């Protein structure tokens, strides 16, 4: 299974996604980066929901427990200030002075809603091994992506390494999370050709969807979409 995972990652070529290459070469403006990261926040806070749905469909208690532990960690092991959404808001504040009001007044981009809907659909409507494979691949990719984003925003002088918070956390944590998902898949991978096919489908879909999300965020980076509440506020003034 590891060979298949590595091949799918290689085929996706996500390291050369324009989101990361332009962040790396300095042509991604800080203002546009922050706008895309505000949108990514909506994916961060949604992610535990498909994860919990996938966990609920895993047939064995032992395998289910590890994924539920991951859901608990996404919620800061019960500490609200350590929720992953909270750590990401702190990153936004430190990198660009973004506050809660700024986030509330942003309209959710369709690119992010599509990504979130794909995840919940895979985890609720499809075979459990498909949903688990999707999430495992995304967790593995995000462990690498966190390192790239963290390194480049520091090199660009937008934030200090000590202030990264969210990206420092996920660079290490998501490696473990991805392995937990893959461990759930291994018995099915060994069980039958049909299960191997479904798992490979899930892995490929996860790689495609996450790569596509960043590609679309980059394409839409200059969009400045306000929520209806904010539009009405401007109209009144």
PDB file of C-alpha atoms in Angstrom:
ATOM      1  CA  UNK A   1       0.000   0.000   0.000  1.00  0.00           C
ATOM      2  CA  UNK A   2       2.873   2.389   0.732  1.00  0.00           C
ATOM      3  CA  UNK A   3       4.094   2.083  -2.854  1.00  0.00           C
ATOM      4  CA  UNK A   4       0.653   3.020  -4.152  1.00  0.00           C
ATOM      5  CA  UNK A   5       0.441   6.006  -1.789  1.00  0.00           C
ATOM      6  CA  UNK A   6       3.840   7.271  -2.889  1.00  0.00           C
ATOM      7  CA  UNK A   7       2.992   6.791  -6.561  1.00  0.00           C
ATOM      8  CA  UNK A   8      -0.267   8.721  -6.226  1.00  0.00           C
ATOM      9  CA  UNK A   9       1.539  11.554  -4.464  1.00  0.00           C
ATOM     10  CA  UNK A  10       4.198  11.621  -7.173  1.00  0.00           C
ATOM     11  CA  UNK A  11       1.605  11.602  -9.962  1.00  0.00           C
ATOM     12  CA  UNK A  12      -0.318  14.474  -8.359  1.00  0.00           C
ATOM     13  CA  UNK A  13       2.803  16.696  -8.549  1.00  0.00           C
ATOM     14  CA  UNK A  14       1.316  18.768  -5.748  1.00  0.00           C
ATOM     15  CA  UNK A  15       4.695  20.188  -4.765  1.00  0.00           C
ATOM     16  CA  UNK A  16       4.548  22.144  -8.036  1.00  0.00           C
ATOM     17  CA  UNK A  17       1.056  23.470  -7.391  1.00  0.00           C
ATOM     18  CA  UNK A  18       1.142  27.224  -8.196  1.00  0.00           C
ATOM     19  CA  UNK A  19       0.016  27.997  -4.654  1.00  0.00           C
ATOM     20  CA  UNK A  20       3.313  26.659  -3.302  1.00  0.00           C
ATOM     21  CA  UNK A  21       5.641  27.555  -6.167  1.00  0.00           C
ATOM     22  CA  UNK A  22       4.565  31.197  -6.150  1.00  0.00           C
ATOM     23  CA  UNK A  23       4.733  31.365  -2.384  1.00  0.00           C
ATOM     24  CA  UNK A  24       8.234  29.941  -2.688  1.00  0.00           C
ATOM     25  CA  UNK A  25       9.446  32.349  -5.390  1.00  0.00           C
ATOM     26  CA  UNK A  26       8.020  35.460  -3.747  1.00  0.00           C
ATOM     27  CA  UNK A  27       5.402  36.350  -6.363  1.00  0.00           C
ATOM     28  CA  UNK A  28       2.447  35.509  -4.089  1.00  0.00           C
ATOM     29  CA  UNK A  29       1.485  38.789  -2.396  1.00  0.00           C
ATOM     30  CA  UNK A  30       0.945  38.762   1.345  1.00  0.00           C
ATOM     31  CA  UNK A  31      -2.542  40.279   0.968  1.00  0.00           C
ATOM     32  CA  UNK A  32      -3.670  37.582  -1.456  1.00  0.00           C
ATOM     33  CA  UNK A  33      -2.096  34.855   0.655  1.00  0.00           C
ATOM     34  CA  UNK A  34      -3.973  36.035   3.735  1.00  0.00           C
ATOM     35  CA  UNK A  35      -7.257  36.124   1.803  1.00  0.00           C
ATOM     36  CA  UNK A  36      -6.800  32.505   0.699  1.00  0.00           C
ATOM     37  CA  UNK A  37      -5.836  31.493   4.227  1.00  0.00           C
ATOM     38  CA  UNK A  38      -9.028  33.021   5.604  1.00  0.00           C
ATOM     39  CA  UNK A  39     -10.878  30.730   3.204  1.00  0.00           C
ATOM     40  CA  UNK A  40      -8.732  27.779   4.242  1.00  0.00           C
ATOM     41  CA  UNK A  41      -9.853  28.420   7.822  1.00  0.00           C
ATOM     42  CA  UNK A  42     -13.347  27.294   6.766  1.00  0.00           C
ATOM     43  CA  UNK A  43     -11.869  23.984   5.612  1.00  0.00           C
ATOM     44  CA  UNK A  44      -9.929  23.607   8.871  1.00  0.00           C
ATOM     45  CA  UNK A  45     -12.984  23.991  11.098  1.00  0.00           C
ATOM     46  CA  UNK A  46     -15.045  21.659   8.890  1.00  0.00           C
ATOM     47  CA  UNK A  47     -12.493  18.842   8.700  1.00  0.00           C
ATOM     48  CA  UNK A  48     -13.332  17.130  12.045  1.00  0.00           C
ATOM     49  CA  UNK A  49     -16.901  16.518  10.857  1.00  0.00           C
ATOM     50  CA  UNK A  50     -16.120  14.117   7.994  1.00  0.00           C
ATOM     51  CA  UNK A  51     -13.431  12.615  10.219  1.00  0.00           C
ATOM     52  CA  UNK A  52     -16.035  11.853  12.902  1.00  0.00           C
ATOM     53  CA  UNK A  53     -18.424  10.484  10.260  1.00  0.00           C
ATOM     54  CA  UNK A  54     -15.719   8.183   8.902  1.00  0.00           C
ATOM     55  CA  UNK A  55     -14.848   6.983  12.392  1.00  0.00           C
ATOM     56  CA  UNK A  56     -18.465   6.060  13.052  1.00  0.00           C
ATOM     57  CA  UNK A  57     -18.514   3.715  10.040  1.00  0.00           C
ATOM     58  CA  UNK A  58     -15.346   1.776  10.932  1.00  0.00           C
ATOM     59  CA  UNK A  59     -16.556  -1.720  11.906  1.00  0.00           C
ATOM     60  CA  UNK A  60     -14.028  -2.633  14.634  1.00  0.00           C
ATOM     61  CA  UNK A  61     -13.797  -0.932  18.014  1.00  0.00           C
ATOM     62  CA  UNK A  62      -9.999  -0.855  18.139  1.00  0.00           C
ATOM     63  CA  UNK A  63      -9.561   0.758  14.728  1.00  0.00           C
ATOM     64  CA  UNK A  64     -12.394   3.192  15.425  1.00  0.00           C
ATOM     65  CA  UNK A  65     -10.782   4.271  18.698  1.00  0.00           C
ATOM     66  CA  UNK A  66      -7.621   5.554  17.006  1.00  0.00           C
ATOM     67  CA  UNK A  67      -9.594   7.739  14.613  1.00  0.00           C
ATOM     68  CA  UNK A  68     -11.818   9.036  17.414  1.00  0.00           C
ATOM     69  CA  UNK A  69      -8.628   9.964  19.237  1.00  0.00           C
ATOM     70  CA  UNK A  70      -7.653  12.005  16.186  1.00  0.00           C
ATOM     71  CA  UNK A  71     -11.034  13.748  16.250  1.00  0.00           C
ATOM     72  CA  UNK A  72     -10.439  14.540  19.926  1.00  0.00           C
ATOM     73  CA  UNK A  73      -7.024  15.990  19.085  1.00  0.00           C
ATOM     74  CA  UNK A  74      -8.607  18.136  16.368  1.00  0.00           C
ATOM     75  CA  UNK A  75     -10.702  19.553  19.207  1.00  0.00           C
ATOM     76  CA  UNK A  76      -7.648  20.362  21.329  1.00  0.00           C
ATOM     77  CA  UNK A  77      -8.292  17.360  23.612  1.00  0.00           C
ATOM     78  CA  UNK A  78     -11.162  19.327  25.114  1.00  0.00           C
ATOM     79  CA  UNK A  79      -9.404  22.681  25.477  1.00  0.00           C
ATOM     80  CA  UNK A  80     -11.216  25.265  23.372  1.00  0.00           C
ATOM     81  CA  UNK A  81      -8.157  27.491  23.040  1.00  0.00           C
ATOM     82  CA  UNK A  82      -6.311  24.530  21.494  1.00  0.00           C
ATOM     83  CA  UNK A  83      -8.983  23.598  18.926  1.00  0.00           C
ATOM     84  CA  UNK A  84      -7.321  23.493  15.515  1.00  0.00           C
ATOM     85  CA  UNK A  85      -9.694  26.222  14.391  1.00  0.00           C
ATOM     86  CA  UNK A  86      -8.504  28.337  17.307  1.00  0.00           C
ATOM     87  CA  UNK A  87      -4.838  27.790  16.499  1.00  0.00           C
ATOM     88  CA  UNK A  88      -5.514  28.726  12.876  1.00  0.00           C
ATOM     89  CA  UNK A  89      -7.284  31.937  13.910  1.00  0.00           C
ATOM     90  CA  UNK A  90      -4.244  32.793  16.002  1.00  0.00           C
ATOM     91  CA  UNK A  91      -2.021  32.215  12.966  1.00  0.00           C
ATOM     92  CA  UNK A  92      -4.239  34.551  10.892  1.00  0.00           C
ATOM     93  CA  UNK A  93      -4.035  37.195  13.583  1.00  0.00           C
ATOM     94  CA  UNK A  94      -0.253  36.977  13.767  1.00  0.00           C
ATOM     95  CA  UNK A  95       0.428  36.856  10.044  1.00  0.00           C
ATOM     96  CA  UNK A  96      -2.067  39.517   8.980  1.00  0.00           C
ATOM     97  CA  UNK A  97      -3.922  41.069  11.892  1.00  0.00           C
ATOM     98  CA  UNK A  98      -7.065  39.124  10.961  1.00  0.00           C
ATOM     99  CA  UNK A  99      -9.683  39.045  13.707  1.00  0.00           C
ATOM    100  CA  UNK A 100     -12.922  37.148  14.299  1.00  0.00           C
ATOM    101  CA  UNK A 101     -14.968  39.939  12.708  1.00  0.00           C
ATOM    102  CA  UNK A 102     -12.869  39.798   9.526  1.00  0.00           C
ATOM    103  CA  UNK A 103     -13.549  36.072   9.207  1.00  0.00           C
ATOM    104  CA  UNK A 104     -17.287  36.367   9.875  1.00  0.00           C
ATOM    105  CA  UNK A 105     -17.618  39.017   7.191  1.00  0.00           C
ATOM    106  CA  UNK A 106     -16.081  36.827   4.469  1.00  0.00           C
ATOM    107  CA  UNK A 107     -18.328  34.898   2.119  1.00  0.00           C
ATOM    108  CA  UNK A 108     -17.373  31.243   1.798  1.00  0.00           C
ATOM    109  CA  UNK A 109     -15.897  30.624  -1.646  1.00  0.00           C
ATOM    110  CA  UNK A 110     -17.522  27.848  -3.729  1.00  0.00           C
ATOM    111  CA  UNK A 111     -14.108  26.208  -4.098  1.00  0.00           C
ATOM    112  CA  UNK A 112     -13.969  25.590  -0.355  1.00  0.00           C
ATOM    113  CA  UNK A 113     -17.596  24.509  -0.076  1.00  0.00           C
ATOM    114  CA  UNK A 114     -17.019  22.024  -2.905  1.00  0.00           C
ATOM    115  CA  UNK A 115     -14.016  20.591  -1.092  1.00  0.00           C
ATOM    116  CA  UNK A 116     -15.904  20.284   2.197  1.00  0.00           C
ATOM    117  CA  UNK A 117     -18.887  18.697   0.478  1.00  0.00           C
ATOM    118  CA  UNK A 118     -16.656  16.156  -1.269  1.00  0.00           C
ATOM    119  CA  UNK A 119     -15.174  15.100   2.078  1.00  0.00           C
ATOM    120  CA  UNK A 120     -18.466  14.671   3.862  1.00  0.00           C
ATOM    121  CA  UNK A 121     -19.901  12.844   0.847  1.00  0.00           C
ATOM    122  CA  UNK A 122     -16.999  10.387   0.746  1.00  0.00           C
ATOM    123  CA  UNK A 123     -17.190   9.755   4.478  1.00  0.00           C
ATOM    124  CA  UNK A 124     -20.975   9.439   4.768  1.00  0.00           C
ATOM    125  CA  UNK A 125     -22.180   8.058   1.442  1.00  0.00           C
ATOM    126  CA  UNK A 126     -19.308   5.850   0.275  1.00  0.00           C
ATOM    127  CA  UNK A 127     -17.701   2.707   1.659  1.00  0.00           C
ATOM    128  CA  UNK A 128     -15.840   3.445   4.884  1.00  0.00           C
ATOM    129  CA  UNK A 129     -12.486   2.512   3.353  1.00  0.00           C
ATOM    130  CA  UNK A 130     -12.973   5.155   0.661  1.00  0.00           C
ATOM    131  CA  UNK A 131     -13.606   7.923   3.197  1.00  0.00           C
ATOM    132  CA  UNK A 132     -10.733   6.805   5.414  1.00  0.00           C
ATOM    133  CA  UNK A 133      -8.392   6.712   2.408  1.00  0.00           C
ATOM    134  CA  UNK A 134      -9.421  10.234   1.357  1.00  0.00           C
ATOM    135  CA  UNK A 135      -8.742  11.621   4.838  1.00  0.00           C
ATOM    136  CA  UNK A 136      -5.482   9.713   5.267  1.00  0.00           C
ATOM    137  CA  UNK A 137      -4.075  11.098   2.033  1.00  0.00           C
ATOM    138  CA  UNK A 138      -5.099  14.645   2.927  1.00  0.00           C
ATOM    139  CA  UNK A 139      -3.487  14.341   6.354  1.00  0.00           C
ATOM    140  CA  UNK A 140      -0.257  13.067   4.790  1.00  0.00           C
ATOM    141  CA  UNK A 141      -0.189  15.855   2.207  1.00  0.00           C
ATOM    142  CA  UNK A 142      -0.915  18.493   4.842  1.00  0.00           C
ATOM    143  CA  UNK A 143       2.057  17.377   6.926  1.00  0.00           C
ATOM    144  CA  UNK A 144       4.258  18.292   3.942  1.00  0.00           C
ATOM    145  CA  UNK A 145       2.277  21.386   3.005  1.00  0.00           C
ATOM    146  CA  UNK A 146       2.475  22.720   6.558  1.00  0.00           C
ATOM    147  CA  UNK A 147       6.258  22.534   6.342  1.00  0.00           C
ATOM    148  CA  UNK A 148       6.346  24.338   2.984  1.00  0.00           C
ATOM    149  CA  UNK A 149       3.950  27.100   4.025  1.00  0.00           C
ATOM    150  CA  UNK A 150       5.622  27.560   7.386  1.00  0.00           C
ATOM    151  CA  UNK A 151       9.073  27.786   5.864  1.00  0.00           C
ATOM    152  CA  UNK A 152       8.055  30.224   3.138  1.00  0.00           C
ATOM    153  CA  UNK A 153       6.020  32.652   5.221  1.00  0.00           C
ATOM    154  CA  UNK A 154       8.986  32.871   7.606  1.00  0.00           C
ATOM    155  CA  UNK A 155      11.440  33.372   4.728  1.00  0.00           C
ATOM    156  CA  UNK A 156       9.150  36.058   3.287  1.00  0.00           C
ATOM    157  CA  UNK A 157       9.375  37.888   6.596  1.00  0.00           C
ATOM    158  CA  UNK A 158       5.630  37.757   7.242  1.00  0.00           C
ATOM    159  CA  UNK A 159       5.890  35.969  10.585  1.00  0.00           C
ATOM    160  CA  UNK A 160       8.496  34.481  12.891  1.00  0.00           C
ATOM    161  CA  UNK A 161       8.908  30.731  13.202  1.00  0.00           C
ATOM    162  CA  UNK A 162       7.902  30.884  16.867  1.00  0.00           C
ATOM    163  CA  UNK A 163       4.567  32.471  15.884  1.00  0.00           C
ATOM    164  CA  UNK A 164       3.548  29.878  13.271  1.00  0.00           C
ATOM    165  CA  UNK A 165       1.467  27.909  15.814  1.00  0.00           C
ATOM    166  CA  UNK A 166      -0.922  26.001  13.512  1.00  0.00           C
ATOM    167  CA  UNK A 167       1.606  25.048  10.855  1.00  0.00           C
ATOM    168  CA  UNK A 168       4.221  24.019  13.405  1.00  0.00           C
ATOM    169  CA  UNK A 169       1.639  21.749  15.035  1.00  0.00           C
ATOM    170  CA  UNK A 170       0.436  20.073  11.855  1.00  0.00           C
ATOM    171  CA  UNK A 171       3.844  19.488  10.353  1.00  0.00           C
ATOM    172  CA  UNK A 172       4.306  16.747  12.960  1.00  0.00           C
ATOM    173  CA  UNK A 173       0.805  15.816  14.126  1.00  0.00           C
ATOM    174  CA  UNK A 174      -0.601  15.022  10.689  1.00  0.00           C
ATOM    175  CA  UNK A 175       2.117  12.458   9.983  1.00  0.00           C
ATOM    176  CA  UNK A 176       0.775  10.466  12.926  1.00  0.00           C
ATOM    177  CA  UNK A 177      -2.837  11.067  11.918  1.00  0.00           C
ATOM    178  CA  UNK A 178      -2.214   9.885   8.369  1.00  0.00           C
ATOM    179  CA  UNK A 179      -0.586   6.683   9.627  1.00  0.00           C
ATOM    180  CA  UNK A 180      -3.577   6.054  11.900  1.00  0.00           C
ATOM    181  CA  UNK A 181      -5.875   6.237   8.873  1.00  0.00           C
ATOM    182  CA  UNK A 182      -3.603   4.013   6.804  1.00  0.00           C
ATOM    183  CA  UNK A 183      -3.437   1.458   9.635  1.00  0.00           C
ATOM    184  CA  UNK A 184      -7.225   1.193   9.469  1.00  0.00           C
ATOM    185  CA  UNK A 185      -6.950   0.458   5.749  1.00  0.00           C
ATOM    186  CA  UNK A 186      -4.229  -2.217   5.823  1.00  0.00           C
ATOM    187  CA  UNK A 187      -6.419  -5.206   6.786  1.00  0.00           C
ATOM    188  CA  UNK A 188      -8.846  -4.348   3.986  1.00  0.00           C
ATOM    189  CA  UNK A 189      -5.947  -3.857   1.578  1.00  0.00           C
ATOM    190  CA  UNK A 190      -4.803  -7.408   2.307  1.00  0.00           C
ATOM    191  CA  UNK A 191      -8.306  -8.849   2.256  1.00  0.00           C
ATOM    192  CA  UNK A 192      -9.385  -8.547  -1.366  1.00  0.00           C
ATOM    193  CA  UNK A 193      -8.750  -7.055  -4.783  1.00  0.00           C
ATOM    194  CA  UNK A 194     -12.069  -5.213  -4.577  1.00  0.00           C
ATOM    195  CA  UNK A 195     -11.070  -3.497  -1.328  1.00  0.00           C
ATOM    196  CA  UNK A 196      -7.681  -2.549  -2.780  1.00  0.00           C
ATOM    197  CA  UNK A 197      -9.497  -0.951  -5.704  1.00  0.00           C
ATOM    198  CA  UNK A 198     -11.752   1.097  -3.394  1.00  0.00           C
ATOM    199  CA  UNK A 199      -8.840   2.193  -1.223  1.00  0.00           C
ATOM    200  CA  UNK A 200      -6.857   3.302  -4.249  1.00  0.00           C
ATOM    201  CA  UNK A 201      -9.906   5.239  -5.427  1.00  0.00           C
ATOM    202  CA  UNK A 202     -10.080   7.021  -2.082  1.00  0.00           C
ATOM    203  CA  UNK A 203      -6.361   7.785  -2.002  1.00  0.00           C
ATOM    204  CA  UNK A 204      -6.481   9.201  -5.514  1.00  0.00           C
ATOM    205  CA  UNK A 205      -9.562  11.284  -4.760  1.00  0.00           C
ATOM    206  CA  UNK A 206      -7.988  12.708  -1.619  1.00  0.00           C
ATOM    207  CA  UNK A 207      -4.816  13.688  -3.484  1.00  0.00           C
ATOM    208  CA  UNK A 208      -6.815  15.207  -6.343  1.00  0.00           C
ATOM    209  CA  UNK A 209      -9.231  17.132  -4.120  1.00  0.00           C
ATOM    210  CA  UNK A 210      -6.597  18.645  -1.835  1.00  0.00           C
ATOM    211  CA  UNK A 211      -4.295  19.580  -4.689  1.00  0.00           C
ATOM    212  CA  UNK A 212      -7.245  21.073  -6.538  1.00  0.00           C
ATOM    213  CA  UNK A 213      -8.299  23.103  -3.497  1.00  0.00           C
ATOM    214  CA  UNK A 214      -4.944  24.872  -3.340  1.00  0.00           C
ATOM    215  CA  UNK A 215      -4.904  25.337  -7.110  1.00  0.00           C
ATOM    216  CA  UNK A 216      -8.347  26.966  -6.982  1.00  0.00           C
ATOM    217  CA  UNK A 217      -7.455  29.102  -3.975  1.00  0.00           C
ATOM    218  CA  UNK A 218      -4.500  30.451  -5.910  1.00  0.00           C
ATOM    219  CA  UNK A 219      -6.567  31.141  -9.036  1.00  0.00           C
ATOM    220  CA  UNK A 220      -9.121  33.050  -6.927  1.00  0.00           C
ATOM    221  CA  UNK A 221      -6.563  34.794  -4.702  1.00  0.00           C
ATOM    222  CA  UNK A 222      -7.591  38.302  -5.773  1.00  0.00           C
ATOM    223  CA  UNK A 223     -11.266  37.722  -4.953  1.00  0.00           C
ATOM    224  CA  UNK A 224     -12.589  39.806  -2.093  1.00  0.00           C
ATOM    225  CA  UNK A 225     -16.046  38.426  -1.323  1.00  0.00           C
ATOM    226  CA  UNK A 226     -18.046  39.870   1.565  1.00  0.00           C
ATOM    227  CA  UNK A 227     -20.872  38.100   3.344  1.00  0.00           C
ATOM    228  CA  UNK A 228     -24.425  39.352   2.899  1.00  0.00           C
ATOM    229  CA  UNK A 229     -24.252  40.769   6.416  1.00  0.00           C
ATOM    230  CA  UNK A 230     -21.242  42.893   5.497  1.00  0.00           C
ATOM    231  CA  UNK A 231     -22.787  44.023   2.193  1.00  0.00           C
ATOM    232  CA  UNK A 232     -25.889  45.195   4.029  1.00  0.00           C
ATOM    233  CA  UNK A 233     -23.752  47.019   6.578  1.00  0.00           C
ATOM    234  CA  UNK A 234     -21.974  48.935   3.812  1.00  0.00           C
ATOM    235  CA  UNK A 235     -25.271  49.763   2.141  1.00  0.00           C
ATOM    236  CA  UNK A 236     -26.615  51.231   5.377  1.00  0.00           C
ATOM    237  CA  UNK A 237     -23.567  53.469   5.729  1.00  0.00           C
TER     238      UNK A 237
END
